XYZ file of C-alpha atoms in Angstrom:
706
model
C -4.419 -11.332 28.544
C -6.185 -8.602 26.658
C -4.118 -6.354 24.398
C -5.070 -3.376 26.543
C -3.553 -5.158 29.590
C -0.257 -5.893 27.853
C 2.261 -3.174 28.839
C 4.475 -3.980 25.818
C 1.507 -3.538 23.483
C 0.815 -0.144 25.035
C 4.477 0.853 24.683
C 4.477 -0.323 21.081
C 1.337 1.698 20.352
C 2.976 4.757 21.925
C 6.093 4.183 19.827
C 4.004 3.940 16.642
C 2.216 7.195 17.427
C 5.495 8.960 18.157
C 6.999 7.651 14.921
C 4.223 9.385 12.973
C 5.049 12.682 14.686
C 8.803 12.217 14.198
C 8.479 11.340 10.504
C 6.240 14.368 10.023
C 8.875 16.557 11.714
C 11.636 15.069 9.542
C 9.619 15.646 6.357
C 8.916 19.238 7.368
C 12.608 19.914 7.859
C 13.643 18.259 4.603
C 10.983 20.126 2.628
C 12.251 23.366 4.162
C 15.767 22.382 3.037
C 14.442 21.692 -0.462
C 12.892 25.165 -0.568
C 16.117 26.736 0.682
C 14.507 28.156 3.827
C 16.203 25.889 6.371
C 18.912 26.701 8.913
C 21.326 24.547 10.918
C 18.741 23.880 13.622
C 16.322 22.510 11.011
C 18.909 19.922 10.014
C 19.485 19.080 13.673
C 15.752 18.520 14.141
C 15.706 16.108 11.200
C 18.700 14.273 12.656
C 17.097 14.044 16.100
C 13.855 12.713 14.618
C 15.615 9.941 12.691
C 17.819 9.097 15.666
C 14.815 8.884 17.994
C 13.096 6.469 15.601
C 16.256 4.359 15.507
C 16.470 4.309 19.298
C 12.843 3.297 19.738
C 13.071 0.671 16.989
C 16.142 -0.807 18.690
C 14.203 -1.217 21.915
C 11.677 -3.388 20.018
C 14.367 -5.248 18.022
C 13.112 -3.855 14.686
C 16.448 -4.505 13.056
C 15.469 -3.506 9.515
C 14.220 -0.132 10.760
C 17.359 0.363 12.877
C 19.709 -0.470 10.016
C 17.933 1.854 7.581
C 17.696 4.687 10.126
C 21.384 4.308 10.946
C 22.439 4.816 7.336
C 19.967 7.667 7.067
C 21.362 9.504 10.087
C 24.949 8.785 8.961
C 24.324 10.770 5.780
C 22.529 13.467 7.768
C 25.521 13.711 10.098
C 27.825 14.107 7.084
C 25.675 17.031 5.955
C 25.771 18.514 9.469
C 29.578 18.294 9.555
C 29.893 19.866 6.122
C 31.345 16.712 4.535
C 28.352 16.565 2.179
C 26.825 19.576 0.489
C 22.993 19.519 0.630
C 22.490 20.098 -3.094
C 19.076 19.338 -4.675
C 20.058 15.739 -5.479
C 21.158 15.024 -1.902
C 18.019 16.605 -0.448
C 15.850 14.598 -2.852
C 17.604 11.411 -1.720
C 16.984 12.363 1.914
C 13.291 12.881 1.149
C 13.143 9.458 -0.506
C 14.902 8.028 2.527
C 12.258 9.598 4.748
C 9.590 7.941 2.586
C 11.400 4.614 2.923
C 11.713 4.956 6.700
C 7.991 5.704 6.880
C 7.254 2.566 4.844
C 9.402 0.422 7.122
C 7.759 1.782 10.269
C 4.315 1.196 8.758
C 5.275 -2.345 7.720
C 6.554 -3.047 11.245
C 3.224 -1.868 12.632
C 0.744 -3.335 10.133
C 2.729 -6.012 8.363
C 4.416 -5.655 4.949
C 1.889 -4.413 2.397
C 4.442 -3.834 -0.362
C 7.606 -5.465 -1.631
C 9.921 -5.687 1.406
C 12.845 -4.877 -0.882
C 11.294 -1.632 -2.115
C 13.581 0.412 0.143
C 16.730 -1.447 -0.945
C 17.705 1.002 -3.748
C 17.466 3.978 -1.394
C 19.434 2.121 1.283
C 22.147 1.331 -1.262
C 22.428 5.003 -2.252
C 22.667 6.012 1.413
C 25.393 3.411 2.013
C 27.334 4.596 -1.028
C 27.257 8.169 0.247
C 28.298 7.042 3.716
C 31.209 4.997 2.339
C 32.387 7.890 0.183
C 32.384 10.170 3.219
C 33.874 7.755 5.791
C 37.485 7.697 6.838
C 39.026 4.252 6.679
C 39.794 4.569 10.409
C 36.234 5.626 11.195
C 35.045 3.383 14.043
C 31.487 3.809 12.759
C 32.277 1.927 9.548
C 30.887 -1.583 9.341
C 27.978 -0.823 11.651
C 26.091 -3.935 12.657
C 22.594 -4.053 14.138
C 22.705 -5.593 17.625
C 20.095 -6.148 20.257
C 20.273 -4.107 23.427
C 23.006 -5.121 25.844
C 24.311 -3.741 29.104
C 27.871 -4.033 27.835
C 29.122 -0.546 27.002
C 32.752 -1.489 26.380
C 34.110 0.468 23.467
C 34.958 -1.418 20.274
C 38.656 -1.780 19.783
C 39.826 1.144 17.724
C 43.069 2.984 17.256
C 43.265 5.838 19.731
C 45.141 9.070 18.988
C 48.673 9.142 20.376
C 47.964 12.078 22.684
C 47.976 12.558 26.431
C 44.389 11.916 27.473
C 42.488 14.118 29.894
C 39.852 12.942 32.346
C 36.295 14.221 32.505
C 33.392 13.519 34.792
C 29.947 13.473 33.164
C 26.824 13.577 35.339
C 23.823 12.460 33.339
C 20.227 12.113 34.608
C 17.458 11.608 32.019
C 14.063 13.284 32.384
C 10.898 11.239 31.917
C 10.276 12.711 28.470
C 13.642 11.403 27.184
C 12.346 7.839 27.367
C 8.888 8.842 26.144
C 10.494 10.076 22.912
C 12.186 6.705 22.311
C 15.754 7.652 23.290
C 18.141 5.074 24.788
C 21.035 6.145 27.110
C 23.021 3.043 26.109
C 23.611 4.504 22.647
C 24.952 7.697 24.228
C 27.402 5.676 26.329
C 28.573 3.713 23.297
C 29.219 6.961 21.454
C 31.281 8.234 24.401
C 33.181 4.920 24.588
C 34.418 5.523 21.056
C 36.228 8.637 22.321
C 38.363 6.851 24.925
C 38.311 4.774 28.107
C 34.909 4.991 29.775
C 33.747 3.928 33.228
C 30.037 4.020 34.027
C 28.541 4.099 37.518
C 24.760 4.104 37.966
C 23.036 6.091 40.700
C 20.036 4.056 41.879
C 19.343 5.948 45.094
C 16.010 7.208 43.732
C 14.846 3.759 42.613
C 11.672 2.924 44.598
C 10.368 -0.406 45.818
C 8.647 -2.449 43.126
C 5.144 -1.697 44.402
C 5.821 2.054 44.022
C 7.460 1.756 40.616
C 5.840 3.904 37.888
C 6.552 2.745 34.296
C 7.873 5.547 32.133
C 9.327 7.543 35.036
C 13.081 8.146 35.167
C 14.712 6.957 38.409
C 18.322 6.153 37.440
C 21.155 8.589 36.770
C 24.756 7.906 35.828
C 28.213 9.233 36.646
C 30.653 8.594 33.819
C 34.445 8.998 33.859
C 36.044 9.404 30.463
C 39.737 9.516 29.618
C 40.092 11.030 26.173
C 42.017 13.423 23.989
C 38.759 14.803 22.651
C 37.577 18.323 23.427
C 34.587 19.149 25.635
C 32.581 20.078 22.550
C 33.249 16.634 21.064
C 32.238 14.987 24.350
C 29.031 17.005 24.430
C 28.131 16.223 20.809
C 26.371 12.864 21.495
C 24.052 14.700 23.907
C 22.891 17.279 21.336
C 19.746 15.418 20.400
C 18.655 15.060 24.059
C 19.232 18.725 24.798
C 16.538 19.848 27.233
C 15.522 16.252 27.961
C 18.028 15.592 30.738
C 20.196 17.097 33.469
C 23.774 17.116 32.233
C 27.113 18.266 33.629
C 30.519 17.901 31.943
C 33.616 18.893 33.883
C 37.344 18.192 33.530
C 38.916 16.340 36.462
C 41.649 18.527 37.868
C 43.821 15.809 39.422
C 43.873 12.542 37.461
C 44.985 9.525 39.480
C 45.900 5.949 38.689
C 42.440 4.817 39.787
C 39.023 6.302 39.207
C 38.935 10.087 39.621
C 38.233 11.470 43.047
C 34.524 12.333 43.131
C 35.184 15.289 45.430
C 37.722 16.732 43.038
C 35.510 16.105 40.045
C 32.773 18.164 41.629
C 34.897 21.327 41.151
C 34.691 21.910 37.395
C 36.431 24.776 35.709
C 34.159 27.753 34.956
C 32.776 27.683 31.445
C 34.325 29.930 28.863
C 31.465 32.281 27.966
C 33.347 33.393 24.865
C 33.260 29.882 23.418
C 29.886 29.752 21.576
C 30.585 26.288 20.164
C 30.835 24.824 23.652
C 27.688 26.585 24.835
C 25.795 25.461 21.754
C 27.049 21.875 21.946
C 26.204 21.357 25.608
C 23.036 23.451 25.494
C 23.349 24.435 29.155
C 23.478 27.697 31.105
C 24.986 28.664 34.428
C 23.025 28.444 37.673
C 20.735 31.347 38.505
C 22.470 32.665 41.636
C 25.946 33.681 40.528
C 26.559 30.348 38.817
C 25.924 28.386 42.009
C 23.612 25.430 42.152
C 22.870 22.405 44.293
C 25.867 20.640 42.722
C 28.283 23.266 43.910
C 29.632 26.616 42.751
C 30.134 27.020 39.056
C 28.258 23.853 38.101
C 26.335 24.117 34.858
C 22.587 23.696 35.114
C 20.175 22.927 32.292
C 17.940 25.721 31.026
C 14.437 25.844 32.465
C 12.203 23.468 30.533
C 10.030 25.060 27.892
C 6.409 25.348 28.856
C 4.498 23.096 26.489
C 0.785 22.400 26.509
C -0.074 19.093 28.122
C -1.367 16.559 25.624
C -3.093 13.215 25.826
C -3.716 10.620 23.114
C -7.380 9.695 22.841
C -8.903 7.129 20.516
C -10.944 8.579 17.664
C -13.875 6.354 18.622
C -14.151 8.156 21.953
C -14.170 11.537 20.238
C -16.807 10.269 17.800
C -18.917 9.076 20.736
C -18.604 12.493 22.384
C -19.626 14.169 19.121
C -22.631 11.877 18.801
C -23.717 12.712 22.337
C -23.473 16.447 21.657
C -25.431 15.907 18.436
C -28.181 14.112 20.337
C -28.305 16.995 22.826
C -28.740 19.429 19.927
C -31.668 17.331 18.661
C -33.234 17.197 22.130
C -32.775 20.969 22.434
C -34.633 21.465 19.144
C -37.453 19.263 20.401
C -37.582 21.161 23.687
C -37.698 24.477 21.813
C -40.557 23.162 19.671
C -42.486 22.028 22.761
C -42.032 25.423 24.438
C -43.147 27.202 21.277
C -46.270 24.997 21.165
C -47.217 26.170 24.678
C -47.329 29.775 23.450
C -44.380 30.919 25.556
C -43.196 34.410 24.569
C -39.641 35.110 23.483
C -38.899 37.262 26.523
C -40.082 34.724 29.106
C -37.690 33.148 31.590
C -37.990 29.723 29.972
C -37.157 31.123 26.538
C -34.152 33.038 27.890
C -32.799 29.916 29.580
C -33.367 27.969 26.382
C -31.350 30.530 24.436
C -28.495 30.209 26.947
C -28.628 26.425 26.569
C -28.514 26.850 22.799
C -25.344 28.927 23.093
C -23.711 26.360 25.377
C -24.567 23.531 23.003
C -23.072 25.393 20.058
C -19.909 26.026 22.103
C -19.824 22.316 22.998
C -20.171 21.405 19.338
C -17.393 23.827 18.428
C -15.148 22.241 21.093
C -15.774 18.761 19.690
C -15.039 20.056 16.194
C -11.803 21.571 17.509
C -10.786 18.229 19.011
C -11.584 16.388 15.791
C -9.922 19.037 13.649
C -6.390 18.382 12.463
C -4.018 20.458 10.366
C -3.603 19.430 6.745
C 0.169 19.338 7.191
C 0.523 15.550 7.355
C -1.701 15.101 4.280
C 0.215 17.747 2.332
C 3.491 16.033 3.196
C 2.159 12.733 1.894
C 1.219 14.507 -1.336
C 4.804 15.715 -1.783
C 5.790 12.072 -2.116
C 3.083 11.526 -4.745
C 4.458 14.436 -6.781
C 8.041 13.155 -6.507
C 7.003 9.714 -7.733
C 4.857 11.145 -10.537
C 7.717 13.441 -11.558
C 10.091 10.485 -11.852
C 7.528 8.350 -13.735
C 6.684 11.131 -16.224
C 10.328 12.240 -16.510
C 9.342 15.830 -15.844
C 11.216 17.905 -13.246
C 8.689 19.439 -10.857
C 8.961 22.061 -8.138
C 6.254 21.281 -5.587
C 5.179 23.892 -3.029
C 2.496 24.046 -0.356
C 0.671 26.876 1.361
C -1.723 26.908 4.297
C -0.733 23.463 5.585
C -1.697 24.537 9.116
C -5.339 24.935 8.025
C -7.475 22.655 10.189
C -10.351 20.446 9.073
C -12.281 17.470 10.420
C -10.166 14.311 10.565
C -12.884 12.382 8.710
C -12.682 14.913 5.854
C -8.886 14.568 5.742
C -9.178 10.775 5.479
C -11.571 11.058 2.532
C -9.498 13.732 0.806
C -6.296 11.712 0.291
C -7.353 9.823 -2.866
C -8.909 12.827 -4.680
C -5.814 14.930 -4.058
C -3.593 12.107 -5.256
C -5.518 11.894 -8.563
C -5.447 15.663 -9.084
C -1.718 15.965 -8.410
C -0.867 13.057 -10.693
C -2.979 14.613 -13.437
C -1.294 17.971 -12.857
C 2.121 16.386 -13.458
C 1.127 14.032 -16.284
C -1.463 16.119 -18.188
C -0.993 19.653 -16.907
C 2.772 20.130 -17.223
C 4.482 20.053 -20.573
C 7.722 18.194 -21.253
C 10.951 20.143 -20.561
C 11.517 20.545 -24.319
C 8.062 22.009 -24.929
C 8.413 24.328 -21.932
C 11.783 25.565 -23.168
C 10.310 26.281 -26.604
C 7.519 28.285 -24.943
C 10.014 30.332 -22.938
C 9.193 28.616 -19.629
C 11.625 27.110 -17.088
C 12.300 23.432 -17.763
C 11.135 22.673 -14.229
C 7.357 22.738 -13.912
C 5.548 24.123 -10.884
C 2.736 22.471 -8.919
C 1.249 24.188 -5.876
C -1.106 22.779 -3.238
C -2.802 25.362 -1.017
C -5.532 25.531 1.607
C -7.387 28.350 3.341
C -10.527 28.974 5.371
C -13.221 30.830 3.468
C -16.819 31.536 4.511
C -16.992 28.733 7.049
C -15.494 26.186 4.650
C -12.048 25.042 3.566
C -10.861 25.863 0.050
C -8.121 23.580 -1.317
C -6.510 24.343 -4.674
C -4.163 22.379 -6.934
C -2.432 24.707 -9.402
C 0.056 23.984 -12.169
C 1.830 26.316 -14.604
C 1.413 24.003 -17.587
C -0.227 24.532 -20.934
C -3.795 24.747 -19.646
C -6.784 22.790 -20.926
C -6.910 22.208 -24.688
C -10.674 22.684 -24.998
C -10.813 21.979 -28.739
C -9.120 18.614 -28.217
C -11.407 17.836 -25.288
C -14.528 18.608 -27.312
C -13.361 16.478 -30.256
C -12.562 13.596 -27.899
C -15.980 13.843 -26.242
C -17.700 13.817 -29.663
C -15.608 10.852 -30.842
C -16.593 8.883 -27.755
C -20.264 9.758 -28.104
C -20.320 11.722 -24.868
C -21.745 14.872 -26.504
C -23.342 15.750 -29.819
C -21.169 17.336 -32.510
C -23.778 20.120 -32.761
C -23.674 20.921 -29.033
C -22.867 24.542 -28.257
C -20.869 24.287 -25.026
C -19.365 27.100 -22.993
C -15.768 26.916 -21.741
C -16.989 25.910 -18.274
C -19.157 23.151 -19.751
C -16.221 21.851 -21.824
C -14.028 21.850 -18.731
C -16.705 19.839 -16.919
C -16.276 17.070 -19.516
C -13.190 16.075 -17.523
C -15.518 14.685 -14.866
C -17.415 12.360 -17.213
C -16.821 8.626 -16.573
C -14.402 7.133 -19.077
C -13.187 10.481 -20.394
C -9.459 10.734 -21.140
C -7.420 12.600 -23.741
C -4.299 10.507 -23.134
C -2.989 8.936 -26.317
C -1.686 5.829 -24.550
C -1.978 4.059 -21.216
C 0.825 4.765 -18.738
C 1.472 4.135 -15.063
C -0.155 7.478 -14.325
C -3.124 7.828 -16.687
C -4.865 6.882 -19.872
C -7.563 4.499 -18.674
C -10.285 7.119 -18.241
C -10.519 6.547 -14.489
C -9.709 9.461 -12.246
C -11.531 12.772 -12.386
C -15.021 11.270 -12.241
C -13.865 9.402 -9.139
C -12.479 12.671 -7.786
C -15.796 14.471 -8.189
C -17.738 11.599 -6.607
C -15.365 11.503 -3.640
C -15.544 15.270 -3.134
C -19.344 15.206 -3.284
C -19.464 12.380 -0.745
C -17.613 14.730 1.618
C -20.229 17.427 1.094
C -17.922 19.443 -1.132
C -17.783 20.732 -4.675
C -15.026 21.092 -7.262
C -14.445 23.721 -9.933
C -11.890 24.319 -12.690
C -10.123 27.474 -13.876
C -7.771 27.237 -16.836
C -5.952 29.632 -19.116
C -4.353 28.389 -22.310
C -0.575 28.409 -22.010
C -0.658 29.570 -18.380
C -1.905 26.593 -16.397
C -4.904 25.114 -14.589
C -6.353 25.326 -11.083
C -8.697 22.783 -9.488
C -10.580 24.306 -6.538
C -12.196 22.071 -3.926
C -14.576 23.566 -1.347
C -15.228 21.365 1.691
C -17.189 21.629 4.952
C -15.190 21.969 8.148
C -16.930 18.931 9.632
C -19.176 16.052 8.642
C -21.054 16.106 11.969
C -23.248 19.221 11.754
C -24.539 21.457 8.993
C -26.091 24.887 8.665
C -29.204 24.116 6.637
C -32.200 25.928 5.168
C -35.531 24.241 5.992
C -37.836 24.243 2.935
C -41.166 22.616 2.123
C -42.010 20.726 -1.080
C -45.318 18.901 -1.633
C -45.957 18.838 2.105
C -42.496 17.404 2.896
C -39.885 19.340 4.837
C -36.397 19.126 3.370
C -32.985 20.639 4.149
C -30.690 22.405 1.683
C -27.082 23.170 2.740
C -26.742 26.908 3.280
C -23.269 27.005 1.719
C -24.755 26.057 -1.668
C -27.399 28.817 -1.651
C -26.521 32.108 -3.320
C -29.857 33.851 -2.721
C -33.600 33.241 -2.390
C -36.425 35.005 -4.238
C -40.133 34.801 -5.040
C -41.053 34.224 -8.696
C -43.948 35.636 -10.668
C -45.700 33.592 -13.345
C -44.199 35.573 -16.224
C -40.673 35.222 -14.758
C -40.351 31.625 -15.989
C -40.191 30.671 -19.678
C -40.947 27.131 -20.808
C -38.639 25.978 -23.602
C -38.848 22.952 -25.933
C -38.082 19.673 -24.177
C -39.751 20.755 -20.954
C -36.806 22.868 -19.763
C -37.697 26.059 -17.877
C -35.585 29.209 -17.725
C -35.616 32.404 -15.727
C -33.518 35.547 -15.593
C -31.913 36.656 -12.349
C -29.876 39.874 -12.318
C -29.299 39.623 -16.068
C -28.176 35.976 -15.954
C -30.255 33.192 -17.568
C -30.724 30.255 -15.187
C -32.293 26.826 -15.561
C -35.301 26.245 -13.291
C -35.889 22.852 -11.645
C -39.069 21.931 -9.800
C -37.883 20.046 -6.705
C -41.249 18.334 -6.245
C -41.058 16.839 -9.749
C -37.330 16.045 -9.567
C -37.818 14.090 -6.328
C -40.933 12.330 -7.610
C -43.288 13.877 -5.026
C -45.723 15.214 -7.642
C -46.151 16.244 -11.258
C -44.458 19.463 -12.424
C -46.295 22.630 -11.407
C -48.172 24.386 -14.200
C -47.434 27.868 -12.890
C -44.516 29.336 -11.002
C -46.518 32.244 -9.628
C -45.741 32.688 -5.944
C -43.198 29.869 -5.883
C -40.051 30.273 -3.805
C -36.775 29.894 -5.718
C -33.355 29.151 -4.280
C -30.401 30.045 -6.508
C -27.800 27.280 -6.154
C -24.082 27.472 -7.000
C -22.721 24.578 -9.096
C -19.233 23.229 -9.772
C -17.742 25.363 -12.529
C -21.111 25.928 -14.230
C -23.861 28.533 -14.220
C -26.095 28.543 -11.125
C -29.583 27.037 -11.244
C -32.880 27.919 -9.534
C -34.677 25.273 -7.471
C -38.428 25.734 -6.936
C -39.918 25.074 -3.486
C -43.392 25.658 -2.068
C -42.115 27.484 1.014
C -38.869 28.499 2.770
C -39.108 28.241 6.555
C -35.920 29.104 8.428
C -32.205 28.432 8.803
C -30.903 26.229 11.603
C -28.040 23.975 12.578
C -28.870 20.323 11.968
C -27.122 17.100 12.959
C -26.162 14.919 9.993
C -27.312 11.302 10.054
C -25.986 9.038 7.297
C -28.339 6.875 5.244
C -25.835 4.589 3.541
C -25.825 2.014 6.316
C -29.574 1.309 6.166
C -30.718 2.524 2.760
C -27.659 2.656 0.528
C -27.085 5.589 -1.798
C -30.224 7.614 -2.558
C -29.905 9.795 -5.712
C -30.091 13.485 -4.882
C -30.065 12.861 -1.116
C -26.886 13.419 0.906
C -28.077 12.457 4.409
C -30.922 12.994 6.881
C -31.559 14.835 10.129
C -34.121 14.958 12.937
C -36.083 18.189 13.335
C -37.380 19.724 16.519
C -40.754 17.975 16.293
C -39.040 14.596 16.000
C -39.712 14.244 12.272
C -36.996 13.024 9.918
C -36.030 15.437 7.117
C -33.854 14.572 4.126
C -30.756 16.676 3.451
C -30.597 17.233 -0.301
C -27.567 17.234 -2.593
C -28.507 20.069 -4.994
C -25.461 19.536 -7.196
C -26.385 15.917 -7.892
C -30.025 16.891 -8.513
C -28.862 19.432 -11.105
C -26.466 16.929 -12.701
C -29.209 14.287 -13.047
C -31.525 16.850 -14.654
C -28.754 17.920 -17.056
C -28.076 14.300 -18.018
C -31.790 13.760 -18.667
C -31.983 16.885 -20.833
C -28.891 15.832 -22.774
C -30.429 12.397 -23.406
C -33.643 14.025 -24.695
C -31.599 16.325 -26.910
C -29.637 13.414 -28.366
C -32.764 11.348 -29.051
C -34.393 14.229 -30.976
C -31.326 14.735 -33.122
């Protein structure tokens, strides 16, 4: 049997996907609690998320996940009841518990990648808190993980010496209750702890086997409970399925020696509208027509379900295939446009008008595919909060971590490639950027350092910044370290931006000793390489004593690109539009040749280096005159712009990116390729790498001449 034909495999895959969403929701709530912006409902959402994971894990007999989640939700319930105060230490423990639960779910899905006992310390702390909060008569003490059973008999426990009352509970789950991993059996067990419980299933809606639809809810239950508990206490187990079921709770007016009379139990007492706790606990409202409903007058009915957008889970490979097809259509459109232009068709002709309409539809199609592939950065930002917590503990520096713009959307492929660079930058911010608490106190700063991760859309790209309020970059120390390691000459006259860029040199580190976080000279050069591979660029801003900001600019997608078509030595090339500041035509006296073969020009009062693209790419020897040459002013990472010389600038157009790594490996100065309208392949250049290679060559010439 294929995996796709195995219904349990499909259910397990659905459970895994839902666990990701539930853990993300729990992390969001806990981070809001850490920032002090949470309310009671936020805590309830965290509790429901953890409980849903426990219910789903129980269905698949994931006992380690169930046991951990149970202790987790026990502590959460203590916070909900007010038995535990959610001070910063408790919230930090809950965040660590969320990390541990995520690790266990991942290990259950992919197999253990780390030490299986890594979550044991957190579990012990949760158990200690639960024991401290538990009453010795608490029936929940000594919880044991058990596999699912149809036996809902209550565990023997001392019942209060009070006259019990009888209640009838009508409970019918909606389809979505099961889809979210909830299990009615756990609800019944919770009710059984309140008193004597009788459960009667209603299977009237159960179809024949050939008409059975997996995932659809067919069975409801009528429960009779004799208890001294209040209605609010009876309703409490149903809080986390509020809106996911049809629920009615009514006292039985005439208790008998046998089971309550169903007819009598259908006449519940009217709800007390002045009792907000009861309304909030049950989460139900009266029927629309004077409180009447199909169950009889005065019966409580659930609120109308919230209107949510319908969703469907689709494999990323299918979305990639759709994107590739749209990309091929864009290429075919360019070829068609070229063919029509070759026939001499005028712009106002019917064919040209229809072609323009097709162009608009294709761009809309591409935008739709980008929207499908786009995901908010929220999940990535939440993962980074864990990195900061771990780095804070390792460096013994208290850190306040905040995020902004986590709903900013970007291509999923970009998000996947961004995780490691962000991890390096945040670790460096904690280890190198922030001072020790003692140094901060001496400088008049709070002992707790601040690290902020933000994202925003800007000019068709996404700008991500990592900011700390530490001591800033010690440029004198950096320069001395670079000289000592032979990375620059002692006579080099470097600007602040050029000194900051030394951070990205391979092997550069100012750490005095090797630690778990840094000191081996591996990190920021990897960061820059990873950002460039995503079509992005990185820059640094730092102020001594005030802190440092790393800014990363990334494309929204890796599928298409707005490019400028240029010509060099008879070859057509593409430069990314986002890197171009302006274009201009040079005169012969506008370029000055300096010793070492380096050319300079002045643009709007700023001196820029001039690079001949034809020579840099090896197409031809350097031009002897710049008269009439086209120059493109290119923005660089944290350094002065440069001017690239081209023979001609044609036009701007949207191009489909085709990777070269699979067939040709990495080509210096070339990011990718595309297919133009005439069917010819054009290389997409990486101007930042071209400039960096030229700078390295100039530096080598400078060093060799003394």
